[in-house]
Amino acid sequence: MHEWALAEGVVATAIKVAEREGLREITEIRVKIGELQQTDMEVFEFALKEIVRPQTALLKRAQFIFEPEPAVLKCRVCGTEWAFKDALKKLDEEQSESIHFLPETAHVYVRCPNCHSPDFEVTKGRGVWLESITGEK
Ligand SMILES: [Zn+2]
């Protein structure tokens, strides 16, 4: 159900932005997909189409564009930032799979490349959100 809530959020935000900007029609909706999100994209896309369907006037021609956002980690101790995919290279398959399904486990396996602290935060690449819309007035 998580996918449906996300899809509803994206469409509701798109409609709000369109109203604020006085758009008659939305032609393009860009959605960022974080590398460390736990969304079933098939379900998400299906949910988007179903939610958009009754919104004929505003969203009839809207195309969804999904843009992946790579995850970035930042050490809370020394401030070093590094790409999640670099961290994955050092892990075996089982470990990287477990992080993919449960990003919280990253703290068990991943260490800061500079000071080796496990205390880091994910600064980019989490979640799914509306990036921008394009439309006609
Ligand atoms: Zn560090």
PDB file of C-alpha atoms and ligand atoms in Angstrom:
ATOM      1  CA  MET A   1       0.000   0.000   0.000  1.00  0.00           C
ATOM      2  CA  HIS A   2       3.048   2.183   0.431  1.00  0.00           C
ATOM      3  CA  GLU A   3       3.215   2.601  -3.382  1.00  0.00           C
ATOM      4  CA  TRP A   4      -0.377   3.854  -3.550  1.00  0.00           C
ATOM      5  CA  ALA A   5       0.224   6.439  -0.848  1.00  0.00           C
ATOM      6  CA  LEU A   6       3.345   7.623  -2.688  1.00  0.00           C
ATOM      7  CA  ALA A   7       1.511   7.806  -5.995  1.00  0.00           C
ATOM      8  CA  GLU A   8      -1.342   9.759  -4.412  1.00  0.00           C
ATOM      9  CA  GLY A   9       1.146  12.149  -2.886  1.00  0.00           C
ATOM     10  CA  VAL A  10       2.921  12.717  -6.210  1.00  0.00           C
ATOM     11  CA  VAL A  11      -0.329  13.338  -8.110  1.00  0.00           C
ATOM     12  CA  ALA A  12      -1.802  15.563  -5.370  1.00  0.00           C
ATOM     13  CA  THR A  13       1.364  17.672  -5.327  1.00  0.00           C
ATOM     14  CA  ALA A  14       1.418  17.884  -9.135  1.00  0.00           C
ATOM     15  CA  ILE A  15      -2.184  19.133  -9.129  1.00  0.00           C
ATOM     16  CA  LYS A  16      -1.408  21.684  -6.434  1.00  0.00           C
ATOM     17  CA  VAL A  17       1.604  23.018  -8.360  1.00  0.00           C
ATOM     18  CA  ALA A  18      -0.447  23.150 -11.579  1.00  0.00           C
ATOM     19  CA  GLU A  19      -3.155  25.173  -9.830  1.00  0.00           C
ATOM     20  CA  ARG A  20      -0.631  27.540  -8.322  1.00  0.00           C
ATOM     21  CA  GLU A  21       1.013  28.121 -11.708  1.00  0.00           C
ATOM     22  CA  GLY A  22      -2.312  28.377 -13.518  1.00  0.00           C
ATOM     23  CA  LEU A  23      -1.731  25.389 -15.816  1.00  0.00           C
ATOM     24  CA  ARG A  24      -4.657  24.084 -17.842  1.00  0.00           C
ATOM     25  CA  GLU A  25      -2.913  20.846 -18.592  1.00  0.00           C
ATOM     26  CA  ILE A  26       0.066  18.956 -17.252  1.00  0.00           C
ATOM     27  CA  THR A  27       2.148  17.343 -19.978  1.00  0.00           C
ATOM     28  CA  GLU A  28       5.061  15.981 -18.006  1.00  0.00           C
ATOM     29  CA  ILE A  29       5.583  14.885 -14.422  1.00  0.00           C
ATOM     30  CA  ARG A  30       9.131  14.183 -13.322  1.00  0.00           C
ATOM     31  CA  VAL A  31       9.540  11.891 -10.373  1.00  0.00           C
ATOM     32  CA  LYS A  32      12.832  11.268  -8.606  1.00  0.00           C
ATOM     33  CA  ILE A  33      13.415   7.727  -7.499  1.00  0.00           C
ATOM     34  CA  GLY A  34      16.030   7.443  -4.796  1.00  0.00           C
ATOM     35  CA  GLU A  35      18.481   4.568  -5.011  1.00  0.00           C
ATOM     36  CA  LEU A  36      17.674   3.663  -1.415  1.00  0.00           C
ATOM     37  CA  GLN A  37      13.933   3.573  -1.635  1.00  0.00           C
ATOM     38  CA  GLN A  38      11.861   0.487  -1.122  1.00  0.00           C
ATOM     39  CA  THR A  39       9.220   0.977  -3.764  1.00  0.00           C
ATOM     40  CA  ASP A  40       7.900  -1.639  -6.116  1.00  0.00           C
ATOM     41  CA  MET A  41       8.087   0.368  -9.351  1.00  0.00           C
ATOM     42  CA  GLU A  42       5.549  -1.786 -11.160  1.00  0.00           C
ATOM     43  CA  VAL A  43       2.959  -1.225  -8.453  1.00  0.00           C
ATOM     44  CA  PHE A  44       3.903   2.454  -8.245  1.00  0.00           C
ATOM     45  CA  GLU A  45       3.427   3.044 -11.988  1.00  0.00           C
ATOM     46  CA  PHE A  46       0.150   1.143 -11.963  1.00  0.00           C
ATOM     47  CA  ALA A  47      -1.045   3.218  -9.007  1.00  0.00           C
ATOM     48  CA  LEU A  48      -0.079   6.453 -10.790  1.00  0.00           C
ATOM     49  CA  LYS A  49      -2.079   5.487 -13.883  1.00  0.00           C
ATOM     50  CA  GLU A  50      -5.111   4.524 -11.820  1.00  0.00           C
ATOM     51  CA  ILE A  51      -5.019   7.714  -9.767  1.00  0.00           C
ATOM     52  CA  VAL A  52      -4.532   9.896 -12.834  1.00  0.00           C
ATOM     53  CA  ARG A  53      -7.381   8.280 -14.778  1.00  0.00           C
ATOM     54  CA  PRO A  54     -10.296  10.296 -13.287  1.00  0.00           C
ATOM     55  CA  GLN A  55      -8.320  13.564 -13.593  1.00  0.00           C
ATOM     56  CA  THR A  56      -9.058  13.812 -17.292  1.00  0.00           C
ATOM     57  CA  ALA A  57      -8.822  17.521 -18.031  1.00  0.00           C
ATOM     58  CA  LEU A  58      -5.622  18.292 -16.188  1.00  0.00           C
ATOM     59  CA  LEU A  59      -3.724  15.032 -16.553  1.00  0.00           C
ATOM     60  CA  LYS A  60      -5.021  13.377 -19.694  1.00  0.00           C
ATOM     61  CA  ARG A  61      -1.765  13.766 -21.617  1.00  0.00           C
ATOM     62  CA  ALA A  62       0.611  13.703 -18.670  1.00  0.00           C
ATOM     63  CA  GLN A  63       3.708  11.576 -19.158  1.00  0.00           C
ATOM     64  CA  PHE A  64       5.577  10.311 -16.144  1.00  0.00           C
ATOM     65  CA  ILE A  65       9.349  10.475 -16.288  1.00  0.00           C
ATOM     66  CA  PHE A  66      11.285   8.623 -13.622  1.00  0.00           C
ATOM     67  CA  GLU A  67      14.741   9.859 -12.759  1.00  0.00           C
ATOM     68  CA  PRO A  68      16.973   7.775 -10.568  1.00  0.00           C
ATOM     69  CA  GLU A  69      18.848   9.621  -7.845  1.00  0.00           C
ATOM     70  CA  PRO A  70      22.055   7.996  -6.627  1.00  0.00           C
ATOM     71  CA  ALA A  71      22.335   7.677  -2.871  1.00  0.00           C
ATOM     72  CA  VAL A  72      24.956   9.737  -1.057  1.00  0.00           C
ATOM     73  CA  LEU A  73      26.116   9.009   2.469  1.00  0.00           C
ATOM     74  CA  LYS A  74      27.657  11.503   4.859  1.00  0.00           C
ATOM     75  CA  CYS A  75      29.742  10.662   7.905  1.00  0.00           C
ATOM     76  CA  ARG A  76      28.460  12.327  11.089  1.00  0.00           C
ATOM     77  CA  VAL A  77      31.909  12.197  12.645  1.00  0.00           C
ATOM     78  CA  CYS A  78      34.241  13.649  10.002  1.00  0.00           C
ATOM     79  CA  GLY A  79      31.811  14.965   7.377  1.00  0.00           C
ATOM     80  CA  THR A  80      33.122  12.852   4.501  1.00  0.00           C
ATOM     81  CA  GLU A  81      30.570  12.232   1.767  1.00  0.00           C
ATOM     82  CA  TRP A  82      30.663   9.190  -0.465  1.00  0.00           C
ATOM     83  CA  ALA A  83      28.489   7.445  -3.018  1.00  0.00           C
ATOM     84  CA  PHE A  84      26.442   4.527  -1.853  1.00  0.00           C
ATOM     85  CA  LYS A  85      27.434   2.538  -4.931  1.00  0.00           C
ATOM     86  CA  ASP A  86      31.096   2.806  -3.930  1.00  0.00           C
ATOM     87  CA  ALA A  87      30.214   1.419  -0.523  1.00  0.00           C
ATOM     88  CA  LEU A  88      28.382  -1.466  -2.184  1.00  0.00           C
ATOM     89  CA  LYS A  89      31.469  -2.485  -4.151  1.00  0.00           C
ATOM     90  CA  LYS A  90      33.121  -3.503  -0.900  1.00  0.00           C
ATOM     91  CA  LEU A  91      30.268  -5.765   0.155  1.00  0.00           C
ATOM     92  CA  ASP A  92      29.318  -9.250  -0.877  1.00  0.00           C
ATOM     93  CA  GLU A  93      26.078  -9.964  -2.683  1.00  0.00           C
ATOM     94  CA  GLU A  94      24.109 -10.980   0.379  1.00  0.00           C
ATOM     95  CA  GLN A  95      25.060  -7.835   2.265  1.00  0.00           C
ATOM     96  CA  SER A  96      24.244  -5.472  -0.569  1.00  0.00           C
ATOM     97  CA  GLU A  97      20.911  -7.201  -1.122  1.00  0.00           C
ATOM     98  CA  SER A  98      20.006  -6.847   2.513  1.00  0.00           C
ATOM     99  CA  ILE A  99      20.722  -3.104   2.333  1.00  0.00           C
ATOM    100  CA  HIS A 100      18.626  -2.764  -0.774  1.00  0.00           C
ATOM    101  CA  PHE A 101      15.600  -4.203   0.964  1.00  0.00           C
ATOM    102  CA  LEU A 102      16.242  -2.627   4.332  1.00  0.00           C
ATOM    103  CA  PRO A 103      18.437   0.489   4.066  1.00  0.00           C
ATOM    104  CA  GLU A 104      18.749   0.661   7.858  1.00  0.00           C
ATOM    105  CA  THR A 105      21.060  -2.354   7.729  1.00  0.00           C
ATOM    106  CA  ALA A 106      23.589  -0.206   5.862  1.00  0.00           C
ATOM    107  CA  HIS A 107      24.872   0.841   9.274  1.00  0.00           C
ATOM    108  CA  VAL A 108      25.803  -2.746  10.036  1.00  0.00           C
ATOM    109  CA  TYR A 109      27.959  -3.167   6.928  1.00  0.00           C
ATOM    110  CA  VAL A 110      29.026   0.236   5.706  1.00  0.00           C
ATOM    111  CA  ARG A 111      31.798   2.322   7.274  1.00  0.00           C
ATOM    112  CA  CYS A 112      33.059   5.818   6.535  1.00  0.00           C
ATOM    113  CA  PRO A 113      35.927   5.456   4.032  1.00  0.00           C
ATOM    114  CA  ASN A 114      37.877   8.138   5.901  1.00  0.00           C
ATOM    115  CA  CYS A 115      37.473   7.470   9.645  1.00  0.00           C
ATOM    116  CA  HIS A 116      35.678   4.066   9.555  1.00  0.00           C
ATOM    117  CA  SER A 117      32.781   5.288  11.672  1.00  0.00           C
ATOM    118  CA  PRO A 118      29.430   3.510  11.203  1.00  0.00           C
ATOM    119  CA  ASP A 119      27.699   6.761  12.170  1.00  0.00           C
ATOM    120  CA  PHE A 120      26.526   8.268   8.895  1.00  0.00           C
ATOM    121  CA  GLU A 121      23.362   9.611   7.367  1.00  0.00           C
ATOM    122  CA  VAL A 122      21.834   9.243   3.936  1.00  0.00           C
ATOM    123  CA  THR A 123      21.814  12.767   2.470  1.00  0.00           C
ATOM    124  CA  LYS A 124      20.552  11.884  -1.016  1.00  0.00           C
ATOM    125  CA  GLY A 125      18.734   9.062  -2.709  1.00  0.00           C
ATOM    126  CA  ARG A 126      16.054   8.248  -0.169  1.00  0.00           C
ATOM    127  CA  GLY A 127      12.410   8.130  -1.060  1.00  0.00           C
ATOM    128  CA  VAL A 128      10.333   9.012  -4.062  1.00  0.00           C
ATOM    129  CA  TRP A 129       9.105  12.519  -4.748  1.00  0.00           C
ATOM    130  CA  LEU A 130       7.807  14.915  -7.350  1.00  0.00           C
ATOM    131  CA  GLU A 131      10.719  16.732  -8.958  1.00  0.00           C
ATOM    132  CA  SER A 132       8.908  19.041 -11.369  1.00  0.00           C
ATOM    133  CA  ILE A 133       5.994  19.344 -13.725  1.00  0.00           C
ATOM    134  CA  THR A 134       5.644  20.824 -17.180  1.00  0.00           C
ATOM    135  CA  GLY A 135       2.364  21.988 -18.598  1.00  0.00           C
ATOM    136  CA  GLU A 136       0.386  24.385 -20.706  1.00  0.00           C
ATOM    137  CA  LYS A 137      -1.462  27.483 -19.603  1.00  0.00           C
TER     138      LYS A 137
HETATM  139 ZN    ZN B   1      34.167   9.710   8.857  1.00  0.00          ZN
END
